[in-house]
Structures are given as structure tokens and as C-alpha cells.
Coordinates of C-alpha atoms (C1' of nucleotides) in Angstrom, one line a residue:
Chain A
M120 CA 8.1 -3.2 26.8
K121 CA 4.7 -4.7 27.4
S122 CA 3.0 -7.8 26.3
G123 CA 0.8 -7.2 23.2
R124 CA -2.5 -7.6 25.0
P125 CA -4.4 -4.6 26.2
L126 CA -4.9 -4.3 29.9
R127 CA -7.9 -3.5 32.1
S128 CA -6.0 -0.9 34.1
E129 CA -7.0 2.2 32.2
M130 CA -10.7 1.6 32.8
K131 CA -10.4 2.8 36.3
K132 CA -9.4 6.3 35.5
T133 CA -11.9 7.5 32.9
P134 CA -15.6 7.9 33.0
P135 CA -17.7 5.3 31.2
L136 CA -18.6 7.2 28.2
V137 CA -15.1 8.3 27.3
T138 CA -14.0 4.8 28.0
A139 CA -16.5 3.4 25.6
K140 CA -15.3 5.7 22.9
A141 CA -11.7 5.0 23.7
N142 CA -12.3 1.3 23.4
N143 CA -13.4 1.9 19.8
L144 CA -9.9 3.0 19.2
R145 CA -8.4 -0.4 20.0
L146 CA -6.5 -1.8 17.1
D147 CA -8.3 -5.1 17.3
R148 CA -11.7 -3.4 16.9
Q149 CA -10.8 -1.7 13.6
L150 CA -11.9 -3.2 10.3
C151 CA -9.4 -1.0 8.5
F152 CA -6.4 -2.6 10.0
P153 CA -7.0 -6.2 8.9
L154 CA -7.6 -4.9 5.4
Y155 CA -4.4 -3.0 5.5
A156 CA -2.5 -5.9 6.9
A157 CA -4.0 -8.6 4.8
S158 CA -3.4 -6.6 1.6
R159 CA 0.3 -6.3 2.5
L160 CA 0.7 -9.9 3.5
I161 CA -0.9 -11.1 0.3
T162 CA 1.4 -8.8 -1.7
R163 CA 4.4 -10.4 0.0
L164 CA 3.0 -13.8 -0.8
Y165 CA 2.9 -13.0 -4.5
Q166 CA 6.4 -11.5 -4.5
P167 CA 8.5 -14.7 -4.8
L168 CA 6.2 -15.9 -7.7
L169 CA 6.5 -12.6 -9.5
E170 CA 10.1 -11.7 -8.9
P171 CA 11.5 -14.2 -11.3
L172 CA 9.4 -12.5 -14.0
G173 CA 10.7 -9.1 -13.0
L174 CA 7.2 -8.0 -11.9
T175 CA 5.8 -6.3 -8.9
Y176 CA 2.3 -7.0 -7.6
P177 CA 0.7 -3.8 -9.0
Q178 CA 2.3 -4.6 -12.3
Y179 CA 0.8 -8.1 -12.2
V180 CA -2.6 -6.5 -11.6
V181 CA -2.2 -4.3 -14.6
L182 CA -1.2 -7.4 -16.6
L183 CA -4.4 -9.2 -15.5
I184 CA -6.3 -6.3 -16.9
L185 CA -4.3 -6.2 -20.1
W186 CA -4.8 -10.0 -20.7
E187 CA -8.5 -9.3 -20.8
D188 CA -8.7 -5.9 -22.4
A189 CA -5.6 -5.1 -24.3
P190 CA -5.2 -3.0 -26.3
C191 CA -6.8 -0.3 -24.1
S192 CA -6.1 3.1 -22.8
V193 CA -4.3 4.1 -19.6
S194 CA -7.5 5.5 -18.1
H195 CA -9.3 2.2 -18.8
I196 CA -6.6 0.4 -16.8
G197 CA -7.0 3.1 -14.1
E198 CA -10.8 2.5 -13.9
R199 CA -10.4 -1.2 -13.4
A200 CA -7.4 -1.1 -11.1
L201 CA -8.6 2.1 -9.2
L202 CA -5.3 3.8 -10.0
N203 CA -4.6 7.2 -11.6
S204 CA -2.1 8.3 -14.1
N205 CA 0.3 9.5 -11.4
T206 CA 0.8 5.9 -10.4
L207 CA 0.2 4.3 -13.8
T208 CA 2.4 6.3 -16.1
P209 CA 5.7 5.4 -14.4
L210 CA 4.5 1.9 -13.7
L211 CA 3.7 1.4 -17.4
K212 CA 7.0 2.9 -18.5
R213 CA 8.8 0.3 -16.4
M214 CA 6.7 -2.4 -17.9
E215 CA 7.6 -1.1 -21.3
D216 CA 11.3 -1.2 -20.3
L217 CA 10.7 -4.8 -19.4
N218 CA 9.4 -5.3 -22.9
Y219 CA 6.1 -6.7 -21.8
I220 CA 3.9 -3.9 -23.2
R221 CA 4.0 -1.1 -25.8
R222 CA 2.8 2.5 -25.3
T223 CA 1.7 4.3 -28.4
R224 CA -0.3 7.5 -28.9
S225 CA -3.7 6.8 -30.3
V226 CA -4.0 7.9 -33.9
T227 CA -7.6 8.9 -33.6
D228 CA -7.1 10.8 -30.3
E229 CA -3.7 12.1 -29.6
R230 CA -4.5 12.5 -25.9
V231 CA -4.9 8.8 -25.4
V232 CA -2.0 6.4 -24.9
E233 CA -2.9 2.9 -26.1
I234 CA -1.3 0.1 -24.1
S235 CA -0.8 -3.1 -26.0
L236 CA 0.9 -6.4 -25.0
S237 CA 4.2 -7.3 -26.6
K238 CA 4.7 -10.9 -27.6
A239 CA 6.6 -11.5 -24.4
G240 CA 3.7 -9.9 -22.5
T241 CA 1.2 -12.2 -24.1
L242 CA 3.3 -15.3 -23.5
L243 CA 3.6 -14.3 -19.9
K244 CA 0.0 -15.3 -19.4
G245 CA 0.9 -18.9 -19.8
R246 CA 3.7 -18.7 -17.3
C247 CA 1.3 -17.0 -14.8
A248 CA -1.5 -19.5 -15.3
C249 CA -0.6 -21.5 -12.3
I250 CA -0.1 -18.6 -9.9
P251 CA -3.7 -18.4 -8.6
E252 CA -3.8 -22.1 -7.7
S253 CA -0.3 -21.9 -6.3
L254 CA -1.5 -19.3 -3.9
N255 CA -4.7 -21.0 -3.1
A256 CA -2.7 -24.0 -2.2
A257 CA -0.2 -22.1 -0.2
I258 CA -2.8 -20.5 2.1
S259 CA -5.0 -23.5 2.9
Y260 CA -8.1 -21.4 2.7
S261 CA -11.3 -23.2 1.7
P262 CA -12.8 -22.1 -1.6
E263 CA -16.2 -21.4 0.0
K264 CA -14.6 -19.1 2.5
A265 CA -12.5 -17.4 -0.1
V266 CA -15.6 -16.8 -2.3
A267 CA -17.6 -15.5 0.7
L268 CA -14.7 -13.2 1.7
K269 CA -14.4 -11.9 -1.8
R270 CA -18.1 -11.2 -2.0
S271 CA -18.0 -9.2 1.3
L272 CA -15.0 -7.2 0.0
D273 CA -16.7 -6.5 -3.3
E274 CA -19.8 -5.3 -1.5
L275 CA -17.6 -3.1 0.7
I276 CA -15.7 -1.7 -2.3
S277 CA -18.9 -0.8 -4.1
K278 CA -20.1 1.0 -1.0
L279 CA -16.8 2.8 -0.7
Q280 CA -16.8 3.8 -4.4
A281 CA -20.3 5.2 -4.1
L282 CA -19.4 7.5 -1.3
P283 CA -19.4 11.3 -1.8
E284 CA -15.9 12.7 -1.8
T285 CA -16.3 14.9 1.2
L286 CA -16.8 13.8 4.7
A287 CA -14.2 16.0 6.3
R288 CA -16.4 17.2 9.1
N289 CA -15.2 16.4 12.5
A290 CA -11.8 16.5 14.1
Chain B
M61 CA -11.1 1.1 -25.8
K62 CA -13.3 -1.7 -24.5
S63 CA -16.1 -2.1 -22.1
G64 CA -14.8 -3.3 -18.7
R65 CA -16.5 -6.7 -18.9
P66 CA -14.7 -9.7 -20.2
L67 CA -16.0 -11.3 -23.3
R68 CA -16.6 -14.9 -24.3
S69 CA -14.7 -14.6 -27.5
E70 CA -11.3 -15.9 -26.5
M71 CA -12.8 -19.2 -25.3
K72 CA -13.0 -20.3 -29.0
K73 CA -9.3 -20.2 -29.7
T74 CA -7.7 -22.1 -26.9
P75 CA -8.1 -25.7 -25.8
P76 CA -10.3 -26.2 -22.7
L77 CA -7.5 -26.9 -20.2
V78 CA -5.6 -23.8 -21.1
T79 CA -8.8 -21.8 -21.1
A80 CA -9.7 -23.0 -17.6
K81 CA -6.4 -21.9 -16.2
A82 CA -6.5 -18.6 -18.1
N83 CA -9.9 -17.9 -16.6
N84 CA -8.4 -18.1 -13.2
L85 CA -6.4 -15.1 -14.2
R86 CA -9.5 -12.9 -14.6
L87 CA -9.3 -9.9 -12.4
D88 CA -12.7 -10.6 -11.0
R89 CA -11.7 -14.1 -9.9
Q90 CA -8.8 -12.9 -7.7
L91 CA -9.2 -12.6 -3.9
C92 CA -6.0 -10.5 -3.8
F93 CA -7.4 -7.6 -5.8
P94 CA -10.4 -6.7 -3.7
L95 CA -8.1 -6.8 -0.7
Y96 CA -5.7 -4.4 -2.4
A97 CA -8.4 -2.1 -3.6
A98 CA -10.4 -2.1 -0.4
S99 CA -7.3 -1.3 1.6
R100 CA -6.6 1.7 -0.5
L101 CA -10.2 2.9 -0.6
I102 CA -10.4 2.7 3.2
T103 CA -7.1 4.6 3.5
R104 CA -8.6 7.4 1.3
L105 CA -11.6 7.5 3.5
Y106 CA -9.5 8.1 6.6
Q107 CA -7.5 10.8 4.9
P108 CA -9.9 13.8 5.3
L109 CA -10.3 12.9 9.0
L110 CA -6.6 12.5 9.7
E111 CA -5.3 15.4 7.5
P112 CA -6.4 18.1 9.9
L113 CA -4.3 16.4 12.6
G114 CA -1.3 16.2 10.3
L115 CA -1.5 12.4 10.3
T116 CA -1.3 9.7 7.6
Y117 CA -3.1 6.5 7.9
P118 CA -0.1 4.4 8.9
Q119 CA 0.8 7.0 11.5
Y120 CA -2.8 6.7 12.8
V121 CA -2.3 2.9 13.1
V122 CA 0.9 3.5 15.1
L123 CA -1.0 5.8 17.4
L124 CA -3.7 3.2 18.0
I125 CA -0.9 0.9 19.2
L126 CA 0.7 3.6 21.3
W127 CA -2.5 4.6 23.0
E128 CA -2.7 1.0 24.2
D129 CA 0.9 0.1 24.8
A130 CA 3.0 3.2 25.1
P131 CA 5.7 3.4 26.2
C132 CA 7.0 0.5 24.1
S133 CA 9.8 -0.3 21.7
V134 CA 9.9 0.2 17.9
S135 CA 9.9 -3.6 17.4
H136 CA 6.8 -4.0 19.6
I137 CA 5.0 -1.5 17.3
G138 CA 6.4 -3.5 14.4
E139 CA 5.0 -6.7 15.6
R140 CA 1.5 -5.3 16.1
A141 CA 1.4 -3.3 12.9
L142 CA 3.4 -5.9 10.8
L143 CA 5.9 -3.3 9.9
N144 CA 9.7 -3.3 10.1
S145 CA 12.2 -0.6 11.1
N146 CA 12.8 0.4 7.5
T147 CA 9.3 1.7 7.5
L148 CA 8.9 2.6 11.2
T149 CA 12.0 4.6 11.8
P150 CA 11.3 7.4 9.4
L151 CA 7.6 7.3 10.2
L152 CA 8.3 7.7 13.9
K153 CA 10.8 10.5 13.2
R154 CA 8.1 12.4 11.4
M155 CA 5.7 11.8 14.3
E156 CA 8.3 13.1 16.6
D157 CA 8.7 16.2 14.4
L158 CA 4.9 16.6 14.8
N159 CA 5.5 16.5 18.5
Y160 CA 3.1 13.6 19.1
I161 CA 5.7 11.2 20.4
R162 CA 9.2 11.0 21.9
R163 CA 12.0 8.7 20.9
T164 CA 14.5 7.8 23.6
R165 CA 17.2 5.1 23.9
S166 CA 16.4 2.7 26.6
V167 CA 18.6 2.9 29.6
T168 CA 18.6 -0.8 30.3
D169 CA 19.3 -1.8 26.7
E170 CA 20.9 0.7 24.5
R171 CA 19.8 -1.1 21.4
V172 CA 16.1 -0.3 22.1
V173 CA 14.4 2.9 21.2
E174 CA 11.5 3.6 23.6
I175 CA 8.5 5.3 22.0
S176 CA 6.4 7.3 24.3
L177 CA 3.5 9.7 23.8
S178 CA 3.9 13.4 24.3
K179 CA 1.1 15.3 26.0
A180 CA -0.2 16.3 22.5
G181 CA -0.1 12.7 21.4
T182 CA -2.1 11.6 24.5
L183 CA -4.6 14.3 24.0
L184 CA -5.0 13.3 20.4
K185 CA -6.8 10.2 21.5
G186 CA -9.8 12.3 22.6
R187 CA -9.9 14.1 19.3
C188 CA -9.8 10.7 17.4
A189 CA -12.4 9.1 19.6
C190 CA -15.2 9.8 17.1
I191 CA -13.3 8.6 14.0
P192 CA -14.4 4.9 14.1
E193 CA -18.1 5.8 14.4
S194 CA -17.7 8.5 11.8
L195 CA -16.4 6.0 9.3
N196 CA -19.0 3.3 10.2
A197 CA -21.6 5.9 9.6
A198 CA -20.1 7.0 6.3
I199 CA -20.0 3.5 4.8
S200 CA -23.4 2.2 5.7
Y201 CA -22.1 -1.3 6.4
S202 CA -24.1 -3.3 9.0
P203 CA -22.2 -4.1 12.2
E204 CA -22.9 -7.8 11.8
K205 CA -21.3 -7.8 8.3
A206 CA -18.4 -5.7 9.5
V207 CA -17.7 -8.1 12.3
A208 CA -18.0 -11.1 10.0
L209 CA -15.7 -9.5 7.5
K210 CA -13.2 -8.7 10.2
R211 CA -13.3 -12.3 11.4
S212 CA -12.7 -13.6 8.0
L213 CA -9.8 -11.3 7.5
D214 CA -8.3 -12.1 10.8
E215 CA -8.4 -15.8 10.0
L216 CA -6.8 -15.1 6.6
I217 CA -4.1 -13.0 8.3
S218 CA -3.3 -15.7 10.8
K219 CA -3.0 -18.3 8.0
L220 CA -0.7 -15.9 6.0
Q221 CA 1.5 -15.2 9.0
A222 CA 1.8 -18.9 9.7
L223 CA 3.2 -19.6 6.2
P224 CA 6.8 -20.7 5.6
E225 CA 8.7 -18.0 4.0
T226 CA 9.6 -19.8 0.8
L227 CA 7.2 -20.9 -1.8
A228 CA 9.2 -19.6 -4.8
R229 CA 8.8 -22.8 -6.8
N230 CA 7.0 -22.4 -10.1
A231 CA 7.2 -19.6 -12.8
Chain C
dT259 C1' 36.9 -13.1 30.0
dG260 C1' 36.6 -13.1 25.1
dC261 C1' 34.3 -13.6 20.9
dG262 C1' 31.0 -15.1 17.5
dA263 C1' 26.0 -15.0 17.1
dT264 C1' 21.9 -12.6 17.8
dT265 C1' 19.0 -8.6 18.4
dC266 C1' 17.6 -3.8 17.6
dT267 C1' 17.5 0.1 15.0
dA268 C1' 19.0 2.8 11.1
dT269 C1' 20.1 3.5 6.2
dC270 C1' 19.7 2.9 1.2
dG271 C1' 17.4 2.1 -3.0
dC272 C1' 13.4 1.4 -5.6
dG273 C1' 8.5 1.0 -6.6
dT274 C1' 4.3 2.4 -5.6
dG275 C1' 0.0 5.6 -4.1
dC276 C1' -1.7 9.9 -4.4
dG277 C1' -2.8 15.1 -4.0
dA278 C1' -1.7 18.9 -6.7
dT279 C1' -0.5 20.7 -10.9
dA280 C1' 1.0 21.1 -15.8
dT281 C1' 0.6 20.1 -20.6
dA282 C1' -1.3 18.6 -24.8
dC283 C1' -5.3 17.5 -27.3
dG284 C1' -10.2 17.6 -28.8
dC285 C1' -14.5 19.9 -29.0
dA286 C1' -18.2 23.2 -29.2
dG287 C1' -19.8 27.9 -29.7
dG288 C1' -19.1 32.3 -31.6
Chain D
dC4 C1' -10.6 30.5 -37.3
dC5 C1' -10.3 31.3 -32.5
dT6 C1' -11.3 30.7 -27.8
dG7 C1' -12.5 28.6 -23.7
dC8 C1' -13.6 24.3 -21.6
dG9 C1' -13.2 19.5 -20.7
dT10 C1' -10.4 15.2 -21.1
dA11 C1' -6.1 12.2 -21.1
dT12 C1' -1.7 11.7 -19.7
dA13 C1' 2.5 13.4 -17.5
dT14 C1' 5.2 15.5 -13.7
dC15 C1' 6.4 16.7 -9.0
dG16 C1' 6.7 16.0 -4.2
dC17 C1' 6.1 13.3 -0.2
dA18 C1' 5.1 9.2 2.6
dC19 C1' 5.0 4.7 2.8
dG20 C1' 6.5 -0.6 2.2
dC21 C1' 10.1 -3.5 2.0
dG22 C1' 14.5 -6.3 0.5
dA23 C1' 19.1 -5.7 1.6
dT24 C1' 22.6 -4.3 4.4
dA25 C1' 25.1 -1.7 8.1
dG26 C1' 26.2 -0.6 12.8
dA27 C1' 25.9 -0.9 17.6
dA28 C1' 24.7 -3.3 21.8
dT29 C1' 23.8 -7.6 24.1
dC30 C1' 23.9 -12.5 24.8
dG31 C1' 25.7 -17.2 25.0
dC32 C1' 29.0 -20.1 25.7
dA33 C1' 33.6 -22.1 25.8

DNA sequence: TGCGATTCTATCGCGTGCGATATACGCAGG
DNA sequence: CCTGCGTATATCGCACGCGATAGAATCGCA
């Protein structure tokens, strides 16, 4: 095996322009990777707090939305969580099996499934109230930095959401 | 349904302390959610560029590592990508089926599987060289902001990796 | 040398994510 | 009333992630 650090050796074989491009492919130059890694690490951090409640992290996100907006439609949850029915439908069925939510066809529009909180689901909010500060305490990350990071991410997300769908040009 | 924005109405029913905690559960107060969302949006952005090559985003990450470190062990890839064999083994088998890599048992230590690049896998680096700048161009995100965001994320990641495994206290 | 502990990879099970597609419902125009 | 179109949800298939566990190879130490 090798040590994790990249070496200078390959710079001797390739002309400068190719090398410059190749250097852009270094893992530690990518913005995408820390996003991918941080997201998974954070999910792992939530897990021990959510597991006693029988919840996964995406289910917790859905609950955050429901505590604000319930009752609401599946597509409303999808808009806020950036998830589609192919992910949400089975997830919501599992949450219904857990008895935290109810799924009922809307009377006024039979296409819509209304998601509402059960009593247990409503009460869960109290049991989860300490989770945010537990996590903030666990990672000793200063509130200012956290807010700045969140702002950067929100800006990035809005840019990403505003993109046209197709950019499959090169390759 | 409701509009996406939270309302002030619930603040009238609950005592201040409970309300303060409950407000911490608002989706737009979470740092975790923008991480989760941004990671998925970025993955979607890569997809049209990687799909012509038959690659998924995690496979691309593994290739980034291999272009720097190959040949190397599965666990070395796991350390850099923060993934375990339960994810990597099937992923690497698929990449072998694509003919981008080879998997061979190490001669010196039969426990180790050495991952090396095939000729096609090596050549792929050239075809991917323009991907980073394509994406930077697609999201019009200033280099300074991108660097600052990356630095924040790297700091967060190092804090998350340094955490003790167990914090399953409350709930 | 022998044998328990450790390391490395693989396997299993389950829950996402998501592209593609199907199905059911509502709606507008004829 | 019917028909075609758009919308809301569901289903399918596949590739992750990852906790738990298994199996084989190596290591450490008496």
C-alpha cells in the first residue's frame, strides 16, 4: 500500500497542461467530497440519538417538516426535503407502521395523500427537543462558524436548485 | 396544504422554554439538513457527466483515489473515502465488471485485496480531467467562496472524525 | 510451536435515493 | 358526457451506506 499523501513523482512524466488538469482531480481539491463525507458523518452522529426512537435520519427530517406543517401532502414534504415519492412513499409507510404518522387520502382531491401526526408523533417532538443542542455540544463547533457554514451551504443549494437540468455536454 | 414558511401561531400555546427548544427543531435551523441536501444535489449534478462513462458518483470518488494511490488496498480506499468493505466490496466488483480496475489478492498478505487500474481505468483520467471545471462553471460559485466552504467542511469533518463513538445518552 | 486476538475482506439485511414508469384522479375543451 | 392532458402518488430496479456478522489470514506472545 501507500501512505495517504499524494506524491510529486507523477509530475515528471506529463506535460504541464495535462498535469494542471490532472491536479484538479485530486480528492483534496474537490468541494463535492467534503460535502459527501460530512453529510454521512453527520448522519452517523444522529443515529445513536434516533435509534432509540426507531427513527432513521431521513425519517427525522420528515418529522421536522411535519412538526411545522402537518397535516400536509406528500409532495409538500418532498418540496421541503428535496425528495420524491419514490423515496417518500415507502419511508412514510414505515413511519406509519411505527405509529408516528397517519396517511389518508384527501377528501377534496383523491390524488393527494394527507400526512398527519399521530399522538405519538406529536409527543415525539418533546423527546427530540434536546437533540439539536446535544449535537452542537458533541461537535464543539462554534455557533458563529456553524451559522456561517449553514449560510454558505444555503447559498450553494439555491444555486444548485436554480440550475437548468441539462449540462450533459462533455465526456 | 400549507405554504412552506413556518408561522408564528404556535408560539401562543406553549410556555417560553418549551417553545425555545421547539424552535431549535425548525428545519431551517438545522446545519445537518443543508449538508444532506447539498450533498445530494451535487451528486445529481455529477450524474449526467458520469453516466456516459458508466460511473456513479461514489465510483468516481474511488477513481479519484485510485488515480492518486493505485495500486492500493481496499481498506486504504476505505480510509480516504470514509467507506467500509460492506460498501466498497460490491462497488469495486462493479467497477471490475466495467473493466476499469482489477482486484487481486496480495501475494505478501493473502488477507489484502490489491486494487489496480486497468488501462481503461487509467485512460479515464484524461476523459474526466474537465469535470471539475465543468462543474465549477455550472454552479457560478466564486473560487474564494468555494475554498472557504471547503475549509469549513474539512474542519467540521475533522471534528466529526475525532469524536468518541458513543454519545447515545438522551432520548 | 501453538493459539487466541487482530486484521482484512466479504456477506447479509434493511433503508434510503433516484431514474423510469405506471396508475389513479382532476380538469378543461369539445 | 367523453377525451386528452396534467398532477399526485405508487411501483420497480439498481446502487449505495452501514450495522452486524462471518471467514480466512496474520500476528503476538507464552
